[in-house]
Tab-separated table of C-alpha atoms in Angstrom:
chain	number	residue	atom	x	y	z
N	1	MET	CA	27.759	-70.932	-13.772
N	2	ILE	CA	31.431	-70.099	-14.101
N	3	ASP	CA	33.636	-72.368	-12.096
N	4	THR	CA	35.933	-70.885	-9.472
N	5	ALA	CA	39.077	-72.084	-11.141
N	6	MET	CA	38.212	-69.933	-14.182
N	7	GLN	CA	37.504	-66.861	-12.052
N	8	ASN	CA	40.947	-67.176	-10.459
N	9	LYS	CA	42.727	-67.773	-13.729
N	10	LYS	CA	45.066	-64.953	-14.826
N	11	ILE	CA	44.528	-63.532	-18.216
N	12	HIS	CA	47.750	-63.348	-20.179
N	13	GLN	CA	47.614	-59.903	-21.894
N	14	GLY	CA	50.760	-60.475	-24.013
N	15	ARG	CA	49.289	-63.716	-25.406
N	16	ASN	CA	46.091	-61.822	-26.202
N	17	ILE	CA	48.102	-59.203	-28.127
N	18	LYS	CA	49.648	-62.009	-30.111
N	19	ARG	CA	46.250	-63.606	-30.808
N	20	PHE	CA	44.707	-60.415	-32.064
N	21	ARG	CA	47.855	-59.486	-34.055
N	22	GLU	CA	47.813	-62.928	-35.727
N	23	MET	CA	44.069	-62.799	-36.408
N	24	LEU	CA	44.651	-59.513	-38.190
N	25	GLY	CA	47.554	-60.980	-40.161
N	26	ILE	CA	50.109	-58.423	-38.777
N	27	LYS	CA	53.703	-59.429	-38.410
N	28	GLN	CA	55.667	-58.501	-35.334
N	29	GLU	CA	57.964	-56.305	-37.418
N	30	ALA	CA	54.927	-54.281	-38.713
N	31	LEU	CA	53.600	-53.802	-35.151
N	32	ALA	CA	57.071	-52.701	-34.017
N	33	PHE	CA	57.199	-50.207	-36.853
N	34	GLU	CA	53.866	-48.792	-35.824
N	35	LEU	CA	54.902	-48.555	-32.146
N	36	GLY	CA	57.888	-46.328	-33.002
N	37	ASP	CA	61.616	-46.066	-33.300
N	38	ASP	CA	62.579	-47.747	-30.035
N	39	TRP	CA	60.588	-50.879	-30.955
N	40	ASN	CA	61.745	-53.949	-33.023
N	41	GLN	CA	60.556	-57.414	-33.645
N	42	LYS	CA	62.447	-58.861	-30.605
N	43	LYS	CA	60.850	-56.260	-28.290
N	44	VAL	CA	57.413	-57.116	-29.625
N	45	SER	CA	58.149	-60.809	-29.000
N	46	LEU	CA	59.137	-60.071	-25.423
N	47	LEU	CA	55.949	-57.994	-25.028
N	48	GLU	CA	53.807	-60.915	-26.184
N	49	GLN	CA	55.408	-63.059	-23.475
N	50	LYS	CA	54.337	-60.688	-20.652
N	51	GLU	CA	51.407	-61.667	-18.527
N	52	ILE	CA	50.638	-58.074	-17.627
N	53	VAL	CA	51.343	-55.256	-20.119
N	54	GLU	CA	51.891	-51.657	-19.059
N	55	SER	CA	48.612	-49.808	-19.578
N	56	ASP	CA	50.097	-47.105	-21.862
N	57	VAL	CA	51.673	-49.751	-24.080
N	58	LEU	CA	48.476	-51.781	-24.045
N	59	VAL	CA	46.380	-48.782	-25.140
N	60	GLN	CA	48.832	-47.967	-27.893
N	61	VAL	CA	48.887	-51.504	-29.234
N	62	ALA	CA	45.056	-51.702	-29.069
N	63	GLN	CA	44.857	-48.487	-31.156
N	64	ILE	CA	47.191	-49.915	-33.753
N	65	LEU	CA	45.290	-53.221	-33.870
N	66	LYS	CA	41.981	-51.276	-33.830
N	67	VAL	CA	40.566	-53.392	-31.017
N	68	PRO	CA	39.362	-52.153	-27.643
N	69	ALA	CA	42.055	-52.225	-24.894
N	70	GLU	CA	39.548	-54.103	-22.749
N	71	ALA	CA	39.547	-56.926	-25.320
N	72	ILE	CA	43.202	-57.397	-24.736
N	73	GLU	CA	42.866	-57.001	-20.984
N	74	ASN	CA	39.972	-59.386	-20.555
N	75	PHE	CA	39.942	-61.950	-23.355
N	76	ASP	CA	40.171	-65.481	-22.042
N	77	GLU	CA	40.099	-68.051	-24.836
N	78	GLU	CA	39.291	-70.986	-22.563
N	79	GLN	CA	36.364	-69.097	-21.010
N	80	ALA	CA	35.110	-68.086	-24.463
N	81	ILE	CA	35.267	-71.670	-25.697
N	82	ASN	CA	33.553	-72.877	-22.584
N	83	ILE	CA	30.714	-70.353	-22.939
N	84	ILE	CA	30.266	-71.178	-26.587
N	85	SER	CA	30.241	-74.935	-26.022
N	86	ASN	CA	27.863	-74.582	-23.071
N	87	THR	CA	25.534	-72.345	-25.116
N	88	ALA	CA	25.666	-74.746	-28.071
N	89	SER	CA	24.597	-77.658	-25.869
N	90	PHE	CA	21.451	-75.759	-24.885
N	91	ASP	CA	20.023	-76.522	-28.328
N	92	ASN	CA	19.932	-80.234	-27.524
N	93	CYS	CA	17.762	-80.043	-24.388
N	94	GLN	CA	14.243	-78.940	-23.604
N	95	GLN	CA	13.870	-75.357	-22.431
N	96	PRO	CA	11.128	-73.631	-20.564
N	97	ALA	CA	8.925	-71.482	-22.885
N	98	PHE	CA	10.079	-68.263	-21.197
N	99	PHE	CA	13.824	-68.963	-21.740
N	100	ASN	CA	14.954	-66.823	-24.723
N	101	ASN	CA	18.126	-68.313	-26.303
N	102	GLN	CA	17.997	-66.019	-29.391
N	103	PRO	CA	20.812	-63.492	-29.586
N	104	THR	CA	19.771	-59.888	-30.259
N	105	PHE	CA	22.330	-59.737	-33.094
N	106	ASN	CA	23.217	-62.091	-35.848
N	107	PRO	CA	26.623	-63.716	-34.960
N	108	LEU	CA	27.373	-64.299	-38.658
N	109	ASP	CA	27.023	-60.564	-39.329
N	110	LYS	CA	29.440	-59.833	-36.514
N	111	MET	CA	31.951	-62.320	-37.999
N	112	VAL	CA	31.627	-60.694	-41.441
N	113	GLU	CA	31.998	-57.276	-39.904
N	114	LEU	CA	35.161	-58.361	-38.063
N	115	TYR	CA	36.546	-60.034	-41.166
N	116	GLU	CA	35.930	-56.869	-43.254
N	117	ARG	CA	37.572	-54.763	-40.581
N	118	MET	CA	40.536	-57.105	-40.563
N	119	LEU	CA	40.892	-56.910	-44.335
N	120	LYS	CA	40.665	-53.094	-44.275
N	121	GLN	CA	43.378	-52.855	-41.629
N	122	GLN	CA	45.567	-55.347	-43.488
N	123	GLN	CA	45.208	-53.123	-46.626
N	124	GLU	CA	46.065	-50.017	-44.602
N	125	MET	CA	49.246	-51.783	-43.331
N	126	ILE	CA	50.183	-52.761	-46.844
N	127	ASP	CA	49.697	-49.210	-47.985
N	128	LYS	CA	51.888	-47.899	-45.201
N	129	LEU	CA	54.652	-50.393	-45.987
N	130	GLU	CA	54.537	-49.469	-49.704
N	131	LYS	CA	54.803	-45.819	-48.810
N	132	LEU	CA	57.747	-46.538	-46.548
N	133	ILE	CA	59.498	-48.594	-49.304
N	134	LYS	CA	58.941	-45.710	-51.772
N	135	THR	CA	60.307	-43.239	-49.226
N	136	ASN	CA	63.380	-45.359	-48.582
N	137	LYS	CA	64.052	-45.809	-52.323
N	138	LYS	CA	63.964	-42.033	-52.824
N	139	THR	CA	66.276	-41.315	-49.907
N	140	GLY	CA	68.583	-44.237	-50.649
């Protein structure tokens, strides 16, 4: 059962953008570059401080980070930790025979899949930056 304080807790979308960006190893400057000419590191920093992010910006950031916009809108770290810790404690107690505590997927496979996706995205970002550097050297 989720306690009512958690249900009333606001999800901080800007902080979630920062979490996902950092998990993917992307710097604020790189995100600003991907967002376009009117973006810079300072503007990304301010975005990450906003509790609610404009939906068009949120969708654009989600596309760049290659995560669902809903993940940024709904991710609550405290709730996720609570669910994980409550689920983990189920292993220490007796359960009725009809209670199925087995996930329908392998969590380790999901973590490996996420890690591989993060590595691929990081490599794509490096390739884009290298291309930008080469372009700047030719024009400069």
